[in-house]
CSV table of C-alpha atoms and ligand atoms in Angstrom, one decimal:
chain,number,residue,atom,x,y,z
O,18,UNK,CA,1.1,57.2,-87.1
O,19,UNK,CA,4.5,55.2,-87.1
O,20,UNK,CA,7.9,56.0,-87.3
O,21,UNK,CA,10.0,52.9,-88.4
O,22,UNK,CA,13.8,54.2,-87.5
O,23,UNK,CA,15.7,51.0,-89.2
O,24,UNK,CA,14.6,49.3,-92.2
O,25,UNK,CA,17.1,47.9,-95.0
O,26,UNK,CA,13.9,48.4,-98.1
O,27,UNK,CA,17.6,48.7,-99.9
O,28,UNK,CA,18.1,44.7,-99.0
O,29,UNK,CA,17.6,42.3,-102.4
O,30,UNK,CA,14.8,40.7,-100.4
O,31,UNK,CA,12.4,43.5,-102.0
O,32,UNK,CA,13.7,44.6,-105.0
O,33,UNK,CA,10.7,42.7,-106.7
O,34,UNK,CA,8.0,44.6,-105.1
O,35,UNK,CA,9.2,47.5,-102.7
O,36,UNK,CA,6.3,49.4,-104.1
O,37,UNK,CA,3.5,47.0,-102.7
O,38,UNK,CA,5.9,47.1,-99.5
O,39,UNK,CA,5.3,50.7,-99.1
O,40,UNK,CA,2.2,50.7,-99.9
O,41,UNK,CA,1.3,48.5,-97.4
O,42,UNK,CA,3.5,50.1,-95.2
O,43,UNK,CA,1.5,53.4,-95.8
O,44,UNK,CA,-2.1,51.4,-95.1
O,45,UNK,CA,-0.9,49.9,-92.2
O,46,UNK,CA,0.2,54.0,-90.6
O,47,UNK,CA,4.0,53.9,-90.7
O,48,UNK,CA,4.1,57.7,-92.3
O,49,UNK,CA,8.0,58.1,-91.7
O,50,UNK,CA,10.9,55.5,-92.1
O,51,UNK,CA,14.6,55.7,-92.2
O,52,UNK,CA,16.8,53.6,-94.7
O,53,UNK,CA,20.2,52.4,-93.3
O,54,UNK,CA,22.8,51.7,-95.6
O,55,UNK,CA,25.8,49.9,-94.2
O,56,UNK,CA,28.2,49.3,-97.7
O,57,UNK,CA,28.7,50.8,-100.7
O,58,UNK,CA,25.5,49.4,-102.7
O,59,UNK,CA,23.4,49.2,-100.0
O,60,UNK,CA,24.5,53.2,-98.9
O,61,UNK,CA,23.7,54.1,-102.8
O,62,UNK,CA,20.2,51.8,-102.9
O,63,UNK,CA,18.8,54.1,-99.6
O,64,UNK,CA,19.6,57.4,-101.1
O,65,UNK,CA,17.9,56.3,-103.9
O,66,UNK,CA,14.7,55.7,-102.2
O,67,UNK,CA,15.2,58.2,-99.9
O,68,UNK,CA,15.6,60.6,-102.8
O,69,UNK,CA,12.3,59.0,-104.5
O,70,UNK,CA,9.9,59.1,-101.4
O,71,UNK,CA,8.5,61.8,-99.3
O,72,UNK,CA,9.4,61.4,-95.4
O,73,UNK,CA,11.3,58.2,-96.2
O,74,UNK,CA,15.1,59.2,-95.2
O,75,UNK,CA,18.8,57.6,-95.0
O,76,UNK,CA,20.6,56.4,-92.7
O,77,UNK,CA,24.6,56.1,-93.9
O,78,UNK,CA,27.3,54.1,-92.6
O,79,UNK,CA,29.4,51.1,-92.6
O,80,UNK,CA,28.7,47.4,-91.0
O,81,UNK,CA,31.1,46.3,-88.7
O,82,UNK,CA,31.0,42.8,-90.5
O,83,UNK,CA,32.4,44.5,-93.6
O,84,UNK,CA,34.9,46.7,-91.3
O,85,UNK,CA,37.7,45.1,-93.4
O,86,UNK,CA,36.6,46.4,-96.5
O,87,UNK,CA,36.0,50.0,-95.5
O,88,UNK,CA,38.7,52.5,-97.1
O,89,UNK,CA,39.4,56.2,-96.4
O,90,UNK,CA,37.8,56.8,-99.6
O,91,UNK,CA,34.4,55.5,-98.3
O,92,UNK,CA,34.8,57.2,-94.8
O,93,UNK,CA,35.7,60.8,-96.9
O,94,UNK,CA,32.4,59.7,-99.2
O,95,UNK,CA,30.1,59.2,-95.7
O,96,UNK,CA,31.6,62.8,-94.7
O,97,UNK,CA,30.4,64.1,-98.3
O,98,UNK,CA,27.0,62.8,-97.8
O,99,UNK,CA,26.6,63.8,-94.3
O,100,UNK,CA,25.1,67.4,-96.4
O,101,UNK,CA,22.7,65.3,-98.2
O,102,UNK,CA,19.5,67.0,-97.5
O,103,UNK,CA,17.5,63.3,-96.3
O,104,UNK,CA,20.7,61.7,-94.5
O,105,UNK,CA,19.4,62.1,-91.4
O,106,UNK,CA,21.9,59.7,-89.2
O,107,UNK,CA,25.8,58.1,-89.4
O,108,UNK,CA,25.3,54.3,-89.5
O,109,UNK,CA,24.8,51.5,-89.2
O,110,UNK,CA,28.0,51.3,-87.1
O,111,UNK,CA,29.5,49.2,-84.3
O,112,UNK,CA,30.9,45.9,-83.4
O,113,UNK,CA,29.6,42.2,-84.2
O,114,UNK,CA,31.4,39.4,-82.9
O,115,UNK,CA,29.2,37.0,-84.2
O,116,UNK,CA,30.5,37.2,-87.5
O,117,UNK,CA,34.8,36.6,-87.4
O,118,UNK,CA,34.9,38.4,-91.3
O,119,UNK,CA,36.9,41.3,-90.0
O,120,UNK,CA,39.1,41.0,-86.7
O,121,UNK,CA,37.9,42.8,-83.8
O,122,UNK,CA,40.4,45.4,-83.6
O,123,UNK,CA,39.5,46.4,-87.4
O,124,UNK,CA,36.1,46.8,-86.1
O,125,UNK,CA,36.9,48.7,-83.4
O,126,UNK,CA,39.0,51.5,-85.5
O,127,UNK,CA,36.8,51.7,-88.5
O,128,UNK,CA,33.7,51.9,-85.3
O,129,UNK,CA,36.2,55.0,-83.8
O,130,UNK,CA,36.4,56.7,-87.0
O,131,UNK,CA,32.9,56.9,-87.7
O,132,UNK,CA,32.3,58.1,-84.4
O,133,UNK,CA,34.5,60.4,-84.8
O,134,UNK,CA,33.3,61.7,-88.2
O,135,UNK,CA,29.6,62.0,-86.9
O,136,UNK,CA,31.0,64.4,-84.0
O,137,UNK,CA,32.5,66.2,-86.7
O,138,UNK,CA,29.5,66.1,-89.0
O,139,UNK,CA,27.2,66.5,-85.9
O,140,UNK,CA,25.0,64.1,-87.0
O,141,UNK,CA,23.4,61.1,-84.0
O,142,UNK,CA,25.0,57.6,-84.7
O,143,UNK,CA,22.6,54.0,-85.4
O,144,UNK,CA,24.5,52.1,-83.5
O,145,UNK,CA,24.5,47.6,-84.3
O,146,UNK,CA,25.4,45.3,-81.3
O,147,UNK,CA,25.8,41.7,-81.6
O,148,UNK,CA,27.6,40.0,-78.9
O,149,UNK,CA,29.6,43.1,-78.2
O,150,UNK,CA,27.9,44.9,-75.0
O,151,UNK,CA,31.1,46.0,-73.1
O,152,UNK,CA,33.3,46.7,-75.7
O,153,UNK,CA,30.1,49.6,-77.5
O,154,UNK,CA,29.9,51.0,-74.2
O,155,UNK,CA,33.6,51.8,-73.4
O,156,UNK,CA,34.2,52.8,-77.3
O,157,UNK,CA,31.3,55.0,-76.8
O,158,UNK,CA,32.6,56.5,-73.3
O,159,UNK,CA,35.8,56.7,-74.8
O,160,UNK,CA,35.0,58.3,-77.7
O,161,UNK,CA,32.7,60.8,-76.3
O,162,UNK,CA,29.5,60.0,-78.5
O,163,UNK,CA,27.1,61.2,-75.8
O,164,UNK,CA,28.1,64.9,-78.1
O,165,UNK,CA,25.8,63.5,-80.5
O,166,UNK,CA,23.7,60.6,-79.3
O,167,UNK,CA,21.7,58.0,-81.1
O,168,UNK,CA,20.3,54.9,-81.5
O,169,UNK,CA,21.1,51.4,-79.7
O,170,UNK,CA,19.6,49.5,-82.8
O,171,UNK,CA,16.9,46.5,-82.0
O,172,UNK,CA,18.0,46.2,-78.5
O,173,UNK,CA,18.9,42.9,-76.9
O,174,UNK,CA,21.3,43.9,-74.3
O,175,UNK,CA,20.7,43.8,-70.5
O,176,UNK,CA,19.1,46.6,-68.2
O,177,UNK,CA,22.7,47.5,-66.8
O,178,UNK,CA,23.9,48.2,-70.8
O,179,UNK,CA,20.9,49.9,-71.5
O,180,UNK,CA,21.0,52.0,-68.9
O,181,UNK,CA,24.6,52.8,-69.4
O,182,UNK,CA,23.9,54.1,-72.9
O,183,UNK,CA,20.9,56.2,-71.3
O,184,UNK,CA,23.2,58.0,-69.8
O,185,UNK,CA,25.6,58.7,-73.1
O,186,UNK,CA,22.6,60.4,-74.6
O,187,UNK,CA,21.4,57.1,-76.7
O,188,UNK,CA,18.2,56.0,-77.1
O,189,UNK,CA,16.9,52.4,-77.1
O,190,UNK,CA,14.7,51.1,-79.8
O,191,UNK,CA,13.0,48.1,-79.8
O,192,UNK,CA,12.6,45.9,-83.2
O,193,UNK,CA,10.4,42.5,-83.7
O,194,UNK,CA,12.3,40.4,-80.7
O,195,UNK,CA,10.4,42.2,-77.9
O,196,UNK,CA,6.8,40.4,-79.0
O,197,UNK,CA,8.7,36.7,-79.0
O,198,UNK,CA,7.1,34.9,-76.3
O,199,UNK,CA,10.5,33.8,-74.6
O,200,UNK,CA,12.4,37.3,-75.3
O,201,UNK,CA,12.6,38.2,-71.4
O,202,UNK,CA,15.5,40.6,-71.9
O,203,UNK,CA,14.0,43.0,-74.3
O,204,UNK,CA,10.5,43.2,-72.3
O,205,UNK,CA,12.7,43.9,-69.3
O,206,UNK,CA,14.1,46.8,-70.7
O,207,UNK,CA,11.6,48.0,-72.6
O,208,UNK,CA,9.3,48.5,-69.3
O,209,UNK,CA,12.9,50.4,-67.7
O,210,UNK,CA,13.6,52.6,-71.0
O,211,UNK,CA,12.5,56.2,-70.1
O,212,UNK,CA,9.5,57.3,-72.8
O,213,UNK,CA,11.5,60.4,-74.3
O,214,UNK,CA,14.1,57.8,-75.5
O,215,UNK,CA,11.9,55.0,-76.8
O,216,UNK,CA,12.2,54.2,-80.3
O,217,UNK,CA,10.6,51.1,-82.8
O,218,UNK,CA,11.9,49.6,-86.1
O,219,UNK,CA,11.2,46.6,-87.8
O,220,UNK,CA,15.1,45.9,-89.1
O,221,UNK,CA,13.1,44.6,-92.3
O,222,UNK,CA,13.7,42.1,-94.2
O,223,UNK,CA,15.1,40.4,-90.7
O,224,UNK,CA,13.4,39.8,-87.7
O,225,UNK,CA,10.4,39.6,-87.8
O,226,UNK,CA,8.0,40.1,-85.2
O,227,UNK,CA,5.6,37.4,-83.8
O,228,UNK,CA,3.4,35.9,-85.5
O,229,UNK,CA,5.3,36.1,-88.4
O,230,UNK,CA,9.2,35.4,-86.8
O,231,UNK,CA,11.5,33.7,-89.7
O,232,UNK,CA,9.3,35.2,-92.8
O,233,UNK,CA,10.4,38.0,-94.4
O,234,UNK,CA,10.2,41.3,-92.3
O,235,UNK,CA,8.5,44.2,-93.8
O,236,UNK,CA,7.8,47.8,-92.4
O,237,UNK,CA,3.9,47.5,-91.9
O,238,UNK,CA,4.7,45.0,-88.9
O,239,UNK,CA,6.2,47.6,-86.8
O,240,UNK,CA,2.9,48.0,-85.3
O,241,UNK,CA,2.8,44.7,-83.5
O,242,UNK,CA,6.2,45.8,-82.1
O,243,UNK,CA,4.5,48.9,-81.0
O,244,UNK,CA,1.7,47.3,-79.3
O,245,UNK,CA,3.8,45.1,-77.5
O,246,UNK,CA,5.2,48.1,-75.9
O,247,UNK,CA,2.1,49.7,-75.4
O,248,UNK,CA,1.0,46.9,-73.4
O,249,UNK,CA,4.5,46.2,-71.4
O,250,UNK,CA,4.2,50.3,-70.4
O,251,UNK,CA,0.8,49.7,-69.5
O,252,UNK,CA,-0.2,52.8,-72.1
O,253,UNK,CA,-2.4,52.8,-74.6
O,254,UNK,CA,-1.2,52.1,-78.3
O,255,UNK,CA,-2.1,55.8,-79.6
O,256,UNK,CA,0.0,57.7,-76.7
O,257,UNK,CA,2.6,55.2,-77.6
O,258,UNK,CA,3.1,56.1,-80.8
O,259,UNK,CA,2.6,59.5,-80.8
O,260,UNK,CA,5.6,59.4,-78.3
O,261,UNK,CA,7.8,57.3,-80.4
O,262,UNK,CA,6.6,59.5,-83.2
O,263,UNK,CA,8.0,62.5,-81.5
O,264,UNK,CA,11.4,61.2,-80.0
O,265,UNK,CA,12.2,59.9,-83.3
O,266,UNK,CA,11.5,63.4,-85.2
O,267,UNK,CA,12.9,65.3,-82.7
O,268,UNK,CA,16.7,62.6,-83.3
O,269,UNK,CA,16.6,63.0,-86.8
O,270,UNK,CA,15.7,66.3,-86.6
O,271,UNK,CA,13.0,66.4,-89.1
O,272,UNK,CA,10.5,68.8,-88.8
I,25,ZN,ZN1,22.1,45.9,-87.3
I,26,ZN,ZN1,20.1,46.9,-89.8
């Protein structure tokens, strides 16, 4: 049985057939996944199939591309639906300075304030790097989120900033980059990342995994990131995913 902790089944990508998705999904073992909203639509489109399907849960929170656009009206509406019974997490939040849409000290205040409000709210944070490393890590020391922990979302940082968020309480998950054949970083750190905080996703409908890198990602190929794992640990594919199964029930809380 798989846990996929990060899929967007909100995205446009799979508004045609996001029943055969899950299905497939379902067929393929991935029993629990959660749904990350990161805007206003795309917050409202994973409630809704949160709300719909049975261990499928939501993930709320606001992309630091978009930082610009966030209001205190939608940070007050993330604190209202911190209550909702299948919100399980704050996010996705953080910094990306790939993207120059909102300036980098926008990102970093509307990143603060969600951290802040999930301390509040008590609820672990899903946490989105891109180019950004340094800046994550001394927000999050700064800030204090080792109080609720999280997730360091499809990993592709080094085995210093890995370990550095280790120690604030964060776990590392792993998403369809660790099984391409020239992704050396993520295989390091995936052998280094202690098995209690060793999480999967697919990211879907990005990234995804080899053989199928630059089609559309779906949530039945988180097993291929799983085996990859299994065979960097040197464990078998069961133990893995009975372990990832556990670390990522025991986050979200979810009995
Ligand atoms: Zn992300
Ligand atoms: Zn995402």
């Amino acid at each position: 049985m798989l846990f996929d902790t990060h899929v967007h089944l909100n995205a446009d990508q799979f508004e045609e057939d996001l029943a055969e998705v899950i299905q497939r999904a379902q067929e393929a073992g991935v029993t629990h996944m959660v749904v990350v909203g990161f805007d206003e639509k795309t917050i409202k489109g994973a409630l809704a199939i949160a709300e719909a399907h049975e261990n499928i849960y939501a993930a709320v929170g606001w992309h630091p591309v978009d930082a610009i656009d966030m209001t205190d009206q939608h940070l007050a509406w993330l604190e209202e639906l911190a209550s909702h019974p299948k919100v399980v997490a704050l996010g996705e939040m953080g910094l990306d300075y790939h993207w120059d849409k909102s300036p980098k000290d926008i990102q970093k205040e509307v990143f603060r304030k969600q951290i802040r409000l999930a301390k509040k709210v008590n609820l672990p944070i899903i946490i989105h790097n891109r180019e950004a490393s340094q800046d994550i890590v001394d927000i999050l020391r700064e800030e204090e989120a080792s109080q609720v922990g999280g997730i360091m979302h499809c990993f592709s940082g080094s085995v210093e900033i890995a370990k550095a968020c280790l120690d604030m309480n964060f776990h590392i998950s792993f998403g369809g980059p660790v099984t391409f054949k020239n992704a050396k970083k993520p295989k390091e750190v995936a052998v280094e990342v202690p098995l209690d905080r060793l999480l999967i996703e697919t990211d879907c409908p990005y990234l995804a995994p080899h053989p199928y890198r630059g089609k559309r990602n779906e949530p039945a190929y988180v097993e291929l990131v799983a085996k990859q794992i299994a065979e960097l640990k040197e464990m078998t594919y069961e133990e893995l995913t009975k372990q990832t199964m556990e670390n990522a029930k025991k986050l979200f809380n979810i009995m």
